[in-house]
mmCIF file of C-alpha atoms in Angstrom:
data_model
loop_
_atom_site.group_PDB
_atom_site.id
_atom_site.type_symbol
_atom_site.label_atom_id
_atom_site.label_comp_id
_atom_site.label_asym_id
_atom_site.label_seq_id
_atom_site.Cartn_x
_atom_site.Cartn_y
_atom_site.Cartn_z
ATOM 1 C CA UNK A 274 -16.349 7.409 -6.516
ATOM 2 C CA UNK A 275 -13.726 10.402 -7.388
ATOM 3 C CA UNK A 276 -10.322 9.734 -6.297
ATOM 4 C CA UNK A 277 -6.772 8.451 -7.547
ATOM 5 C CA UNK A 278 -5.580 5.185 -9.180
ATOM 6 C CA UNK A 279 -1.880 4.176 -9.199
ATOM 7 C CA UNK A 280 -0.474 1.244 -10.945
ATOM 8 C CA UNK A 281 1.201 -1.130 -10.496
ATOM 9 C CA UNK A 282 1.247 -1.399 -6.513
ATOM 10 C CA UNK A 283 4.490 -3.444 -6.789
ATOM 11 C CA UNK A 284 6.999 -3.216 -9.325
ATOM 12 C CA UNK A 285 10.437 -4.383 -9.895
ATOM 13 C CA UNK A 286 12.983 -2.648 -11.637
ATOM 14 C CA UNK A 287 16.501 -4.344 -13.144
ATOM 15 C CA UNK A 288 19.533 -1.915 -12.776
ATOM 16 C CA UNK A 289 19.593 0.211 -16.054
ATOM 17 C CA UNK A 290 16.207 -0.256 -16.749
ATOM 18 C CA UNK A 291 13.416 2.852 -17.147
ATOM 19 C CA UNK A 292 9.983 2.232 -15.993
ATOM 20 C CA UNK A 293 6.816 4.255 -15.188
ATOM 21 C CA UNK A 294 4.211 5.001 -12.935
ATOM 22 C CA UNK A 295 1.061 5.208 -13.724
ATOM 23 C CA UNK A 296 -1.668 8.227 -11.444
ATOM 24 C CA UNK A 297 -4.838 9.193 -12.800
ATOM 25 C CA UNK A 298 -7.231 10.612 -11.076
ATOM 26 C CA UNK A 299 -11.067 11.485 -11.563
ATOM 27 C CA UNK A 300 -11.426 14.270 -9.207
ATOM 28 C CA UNK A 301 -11.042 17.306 -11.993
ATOM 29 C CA UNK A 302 -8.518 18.458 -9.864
ATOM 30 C CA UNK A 303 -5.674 20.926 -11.901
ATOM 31 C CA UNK A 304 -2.847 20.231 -9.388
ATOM 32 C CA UNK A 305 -0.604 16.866 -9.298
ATOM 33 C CA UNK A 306 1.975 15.682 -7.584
ATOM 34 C CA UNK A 307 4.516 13.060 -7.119
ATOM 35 C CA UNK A 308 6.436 12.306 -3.856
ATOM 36 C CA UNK A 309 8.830 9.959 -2.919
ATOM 37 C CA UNK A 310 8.777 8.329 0.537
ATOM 38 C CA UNK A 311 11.704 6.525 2.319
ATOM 39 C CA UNK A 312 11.229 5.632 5.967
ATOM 40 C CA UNK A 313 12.329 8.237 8.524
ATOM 41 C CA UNK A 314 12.360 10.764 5.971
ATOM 42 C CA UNK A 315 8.784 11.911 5.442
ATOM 43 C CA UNK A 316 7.366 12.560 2.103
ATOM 44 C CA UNK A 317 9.921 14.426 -0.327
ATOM 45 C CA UNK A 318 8.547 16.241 -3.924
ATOM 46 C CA UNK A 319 9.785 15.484 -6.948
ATOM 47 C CA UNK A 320 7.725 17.211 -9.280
ATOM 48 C CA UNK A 321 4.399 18.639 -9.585
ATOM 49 C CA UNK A 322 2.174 19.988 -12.288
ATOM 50 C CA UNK A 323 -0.409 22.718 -12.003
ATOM 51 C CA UNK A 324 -2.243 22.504 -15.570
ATOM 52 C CA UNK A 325 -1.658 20.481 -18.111
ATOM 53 C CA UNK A 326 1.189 20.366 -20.438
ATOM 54 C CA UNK A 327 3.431 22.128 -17.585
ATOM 55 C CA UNK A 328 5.582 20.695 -14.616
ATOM 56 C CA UNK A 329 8.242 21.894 -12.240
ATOM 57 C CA UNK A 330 11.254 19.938 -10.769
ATOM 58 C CA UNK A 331 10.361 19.682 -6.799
ATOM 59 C CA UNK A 332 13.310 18.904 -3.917
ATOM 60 C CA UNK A 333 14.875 15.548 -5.585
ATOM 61 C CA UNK A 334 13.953 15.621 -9.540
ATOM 62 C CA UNK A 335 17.105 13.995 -10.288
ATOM 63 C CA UNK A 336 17.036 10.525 -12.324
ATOM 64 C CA UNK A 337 12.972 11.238 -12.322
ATOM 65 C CA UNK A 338 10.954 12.477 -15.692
ATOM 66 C CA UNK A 339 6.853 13.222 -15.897
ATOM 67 C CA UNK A 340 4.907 14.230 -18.469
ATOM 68 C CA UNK A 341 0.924 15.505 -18.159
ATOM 69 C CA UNK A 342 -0.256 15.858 -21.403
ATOM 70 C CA UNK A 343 -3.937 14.969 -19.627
ATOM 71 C CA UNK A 344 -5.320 16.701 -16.987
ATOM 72 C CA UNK A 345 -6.498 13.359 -15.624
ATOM 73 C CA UNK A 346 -2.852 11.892 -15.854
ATOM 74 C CA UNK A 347 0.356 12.594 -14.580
ATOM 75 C CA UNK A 348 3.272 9.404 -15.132
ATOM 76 C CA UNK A 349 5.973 9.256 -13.284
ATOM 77 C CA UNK A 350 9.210 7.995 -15.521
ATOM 78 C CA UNK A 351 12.071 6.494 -13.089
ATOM 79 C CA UNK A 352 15.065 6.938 -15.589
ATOM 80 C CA UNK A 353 18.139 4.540 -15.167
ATOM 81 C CA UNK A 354 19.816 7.996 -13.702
ATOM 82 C CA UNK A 355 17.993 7.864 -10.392
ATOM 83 C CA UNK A 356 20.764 5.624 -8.491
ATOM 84 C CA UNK A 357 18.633 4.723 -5.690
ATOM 85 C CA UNK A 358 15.130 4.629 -6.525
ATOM 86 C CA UNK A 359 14.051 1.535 -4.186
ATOM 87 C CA UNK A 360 11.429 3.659 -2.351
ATOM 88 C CA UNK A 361 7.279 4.408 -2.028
ATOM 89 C CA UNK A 362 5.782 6.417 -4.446
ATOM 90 C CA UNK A 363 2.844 8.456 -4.227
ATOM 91 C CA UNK A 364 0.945 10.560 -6.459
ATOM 92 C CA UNK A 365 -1.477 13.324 -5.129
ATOM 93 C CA UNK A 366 -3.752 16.025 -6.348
ATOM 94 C CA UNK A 367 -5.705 19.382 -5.300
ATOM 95 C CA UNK A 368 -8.661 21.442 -6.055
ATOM 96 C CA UNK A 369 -8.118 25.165 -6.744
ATOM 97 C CA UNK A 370 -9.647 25.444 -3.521
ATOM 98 C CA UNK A 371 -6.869 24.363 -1.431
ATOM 99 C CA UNK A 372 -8.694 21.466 0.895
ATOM 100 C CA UNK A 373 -5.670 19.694 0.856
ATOM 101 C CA UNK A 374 -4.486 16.952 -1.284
ATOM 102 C CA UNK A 375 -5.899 13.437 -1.909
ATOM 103 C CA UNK A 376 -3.185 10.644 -2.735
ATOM 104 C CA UNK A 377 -3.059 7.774 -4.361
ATOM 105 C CA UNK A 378 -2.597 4.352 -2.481
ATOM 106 C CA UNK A 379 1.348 4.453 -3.990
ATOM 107 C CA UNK A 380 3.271 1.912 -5.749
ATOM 108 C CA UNK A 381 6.145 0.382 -4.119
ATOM 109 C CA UNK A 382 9.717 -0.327 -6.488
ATOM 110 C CA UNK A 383 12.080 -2.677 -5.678
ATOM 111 C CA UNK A 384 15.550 -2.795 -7.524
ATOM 112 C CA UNK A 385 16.383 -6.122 -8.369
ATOM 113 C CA UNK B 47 11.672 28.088 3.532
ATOM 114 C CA UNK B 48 9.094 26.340 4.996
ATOM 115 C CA UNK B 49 9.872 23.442 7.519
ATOM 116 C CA UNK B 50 7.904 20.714 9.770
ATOM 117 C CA UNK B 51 9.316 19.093 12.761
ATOM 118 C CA UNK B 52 7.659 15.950 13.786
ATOM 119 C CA UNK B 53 10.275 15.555 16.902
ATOM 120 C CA UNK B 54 8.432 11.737 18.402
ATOM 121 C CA UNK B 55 9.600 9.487 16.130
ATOM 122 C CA UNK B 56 7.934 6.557 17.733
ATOM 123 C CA UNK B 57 5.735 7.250 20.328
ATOM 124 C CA UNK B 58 3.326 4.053 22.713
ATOM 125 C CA UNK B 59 0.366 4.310 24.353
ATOM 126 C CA UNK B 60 -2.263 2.316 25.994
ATOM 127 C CA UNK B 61 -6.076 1.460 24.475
ATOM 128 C CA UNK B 62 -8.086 4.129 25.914
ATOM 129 C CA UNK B 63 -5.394 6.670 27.152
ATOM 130 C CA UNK B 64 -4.797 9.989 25.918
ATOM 131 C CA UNK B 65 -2.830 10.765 22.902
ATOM 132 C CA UNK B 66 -0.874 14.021 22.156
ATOM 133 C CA UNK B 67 1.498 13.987 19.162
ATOM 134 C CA UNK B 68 3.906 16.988 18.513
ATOM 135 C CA UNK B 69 4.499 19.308 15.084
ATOM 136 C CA UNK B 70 6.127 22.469 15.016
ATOM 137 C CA UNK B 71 6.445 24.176 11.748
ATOM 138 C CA UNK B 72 8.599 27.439 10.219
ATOM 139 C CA UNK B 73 6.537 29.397 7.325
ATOM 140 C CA UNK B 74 6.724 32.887 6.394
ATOM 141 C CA UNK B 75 3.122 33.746 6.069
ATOM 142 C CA UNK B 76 0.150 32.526 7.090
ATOM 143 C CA UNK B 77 0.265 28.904 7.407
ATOM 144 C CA UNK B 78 -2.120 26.346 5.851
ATOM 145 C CA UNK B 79 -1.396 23.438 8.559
ATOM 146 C CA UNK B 80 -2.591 19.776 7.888
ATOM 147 C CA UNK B 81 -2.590 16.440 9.571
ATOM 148 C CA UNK B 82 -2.432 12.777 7.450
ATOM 149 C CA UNK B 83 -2.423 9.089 8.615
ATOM 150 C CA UNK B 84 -1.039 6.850 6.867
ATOM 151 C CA UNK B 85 -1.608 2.782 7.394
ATOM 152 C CA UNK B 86 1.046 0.107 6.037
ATOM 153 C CA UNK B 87 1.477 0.157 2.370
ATOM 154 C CA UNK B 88 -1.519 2.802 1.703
ATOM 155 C CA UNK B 89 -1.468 6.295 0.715
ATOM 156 C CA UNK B 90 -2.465 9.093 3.127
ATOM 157 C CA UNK B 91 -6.129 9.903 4.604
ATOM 158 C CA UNK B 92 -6.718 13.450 5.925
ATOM 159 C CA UNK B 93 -7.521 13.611 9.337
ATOM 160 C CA UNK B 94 -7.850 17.630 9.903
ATOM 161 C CA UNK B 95 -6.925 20.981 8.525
ATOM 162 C CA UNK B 96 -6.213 24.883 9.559
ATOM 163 C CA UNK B 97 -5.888 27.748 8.287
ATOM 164 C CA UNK B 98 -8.017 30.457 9.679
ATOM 165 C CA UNK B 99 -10.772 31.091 12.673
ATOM 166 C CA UNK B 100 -11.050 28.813 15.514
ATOM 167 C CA UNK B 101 -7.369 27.459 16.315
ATOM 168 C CA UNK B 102 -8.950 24.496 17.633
ATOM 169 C CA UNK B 103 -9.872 22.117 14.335
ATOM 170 C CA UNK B 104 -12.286 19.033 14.969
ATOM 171 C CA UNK B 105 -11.597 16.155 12.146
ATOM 172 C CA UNK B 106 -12.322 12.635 11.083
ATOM 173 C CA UNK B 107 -11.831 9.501 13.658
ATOM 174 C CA UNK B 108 -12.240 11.861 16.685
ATOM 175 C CA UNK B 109 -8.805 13.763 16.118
ATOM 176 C CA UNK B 110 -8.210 17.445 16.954
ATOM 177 C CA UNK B 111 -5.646 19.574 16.689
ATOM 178 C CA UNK B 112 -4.761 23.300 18.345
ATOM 179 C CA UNK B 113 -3.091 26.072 16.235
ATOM 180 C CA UNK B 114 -0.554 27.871 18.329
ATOM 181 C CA UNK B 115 1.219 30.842 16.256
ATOM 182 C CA UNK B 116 3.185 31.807 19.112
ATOM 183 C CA UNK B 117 4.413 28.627 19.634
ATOM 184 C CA UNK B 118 4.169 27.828 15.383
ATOM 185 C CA UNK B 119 2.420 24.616 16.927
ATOM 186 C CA UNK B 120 -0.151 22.273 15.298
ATOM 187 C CA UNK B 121 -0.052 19.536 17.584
ATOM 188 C CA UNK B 122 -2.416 16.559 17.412
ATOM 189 C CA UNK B 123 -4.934 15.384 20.302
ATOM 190 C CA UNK B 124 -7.185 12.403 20.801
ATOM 191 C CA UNK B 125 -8.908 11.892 23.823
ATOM 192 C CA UNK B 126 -8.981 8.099 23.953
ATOM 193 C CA UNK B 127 -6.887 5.877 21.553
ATOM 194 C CA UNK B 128 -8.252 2.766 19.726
ATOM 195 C CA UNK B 129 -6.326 -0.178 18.444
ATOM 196 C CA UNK B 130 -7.562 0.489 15.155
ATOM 197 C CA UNK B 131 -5.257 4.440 15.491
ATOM 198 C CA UNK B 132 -2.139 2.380 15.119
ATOM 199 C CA UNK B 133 -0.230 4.011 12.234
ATOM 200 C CA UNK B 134 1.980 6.965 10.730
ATOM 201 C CA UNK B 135 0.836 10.155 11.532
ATOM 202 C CA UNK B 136 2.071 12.782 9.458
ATOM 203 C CA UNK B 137 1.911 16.814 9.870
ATOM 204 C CA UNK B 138 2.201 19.121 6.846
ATOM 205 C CA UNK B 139 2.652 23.173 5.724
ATOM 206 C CA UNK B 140 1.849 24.802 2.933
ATOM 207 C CA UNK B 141 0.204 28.017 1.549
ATOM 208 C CA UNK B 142 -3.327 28.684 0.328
ATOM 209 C CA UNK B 143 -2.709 29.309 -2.690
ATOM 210 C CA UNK B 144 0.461 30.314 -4.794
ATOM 211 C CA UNK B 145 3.895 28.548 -4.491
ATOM 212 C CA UNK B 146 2.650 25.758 -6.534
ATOM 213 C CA UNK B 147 0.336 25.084 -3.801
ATOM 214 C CA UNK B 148 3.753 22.306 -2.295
ATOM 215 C CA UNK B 149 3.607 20.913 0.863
ATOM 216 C CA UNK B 150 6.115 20.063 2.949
ATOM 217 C CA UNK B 151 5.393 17.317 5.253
ATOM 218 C CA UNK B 152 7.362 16.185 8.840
ATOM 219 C CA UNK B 153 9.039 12.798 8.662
ATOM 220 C CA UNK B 154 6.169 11.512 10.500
ATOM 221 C CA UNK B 155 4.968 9.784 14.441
ATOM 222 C CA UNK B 156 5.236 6.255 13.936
ATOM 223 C CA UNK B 157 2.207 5.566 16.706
ATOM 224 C CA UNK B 158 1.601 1.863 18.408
ATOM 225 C CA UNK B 159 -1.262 0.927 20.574
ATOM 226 C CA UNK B 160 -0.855 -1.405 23.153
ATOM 227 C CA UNK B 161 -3.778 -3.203 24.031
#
């Protein structure tokens, strides 16, 4: 079945310490994006990628890095710049012909 | 700049009574409107999308939502709630095409279903 893998669901981070998640996704679909989700506050982007080897900074790119050098893959670096980064994360893509985006079941980071 | 207001935060209901929950957007163009659901710890499903022809949109788990331009509404209907509807419910904007295809979502309608 087509659809999006994130790894790890859980992951800790120590303070100063980089570490990446992983979204690929078998759906052929250009588009990708990565969102950040704290609660009250909705889903917010941070960056996004519409073919491969480009990306643009979304809303909150700060302390955040991505590369897609794949159009199946699209990492998500959390740097030791991103001050606050205990949140949900979720990856998404979306066909050329717009029916919306499918996500990723997220991964969850926990400063420790 | 587009916008979503999702203005329940938390909203109750009974199994088996109606449910209505609220979005009002702001988007410069024609809107391409969506509705997502979101369980604990999980990513979001679809539930329903708009963006031409019949304002009233039929989708998955016996949802439905009504486009209102004059009101920029998309609010989301369900004639009879189920336990198993208990969730996040989360309304989104974006364009067709263009714009780096972004959405913007609301901050989402934490719903619970009383039994």
């Amino acid at each position: 079945d087509g659809g999006i893998t994130q790894s790890p669901k859980y992951l800790f981070r120590k303070e100063g310490q980089n570490v990446t998640l992983s979204c690929e996704q078998n759906l052929n679909h250009d588009a990708m994006y990565w969102y950040r989700q704290d609660p009250g506050q909705g889903l917010r982007l941070i960056y996004y990628s519409q073919i491969v080897n480009d990306f643009q900074k979304g809303d909150i790119a700060e302390g955040y890095s991505v590369s897609r050098e794949k159009k199946e893959s699209f990492p998500l670096t959390v740097t030791s710049a991103q001050k606050n980064p205990t949140a949900f994360y979720l990856c998404a893509s979306r066909d050329e012909r717009g029916a919306g985006y499918t996500f990723g079941s997220g991964t969850r980071l926990t400063v420790v | 700049a587009q916008s979503v207001t999702q203005p329940d935060i938390h909203i109750t209901v009974s199994e088996g009574a109606s449910l209505e929950l609220r979005c009002n957007y702001s988007y410069g163009a024609t809107p391409y409107l969506f509705w997502y659901v979101q369980s604990p710890g999980q990513g979001l499903q679809l539930l329903l999308k708009y963006f031409s022809g019949d304002t009233l949109v039929q989708g998955i788990k016996g949802f439905e939502a009504e486009f209102k331009r004059s009101q920029s509404s998309f609010n989301l209907r369900k004639p009879s709630v189920h336990w198993s509807d208990a969730a996040e419910y989360f309304c989104a904007v974006g364009p067709l095409t263009g714009g780096g295809n972004k959405l913007t979502f609301g901050t989402g309608t934490q719903l619970k279903v009383e039994l």
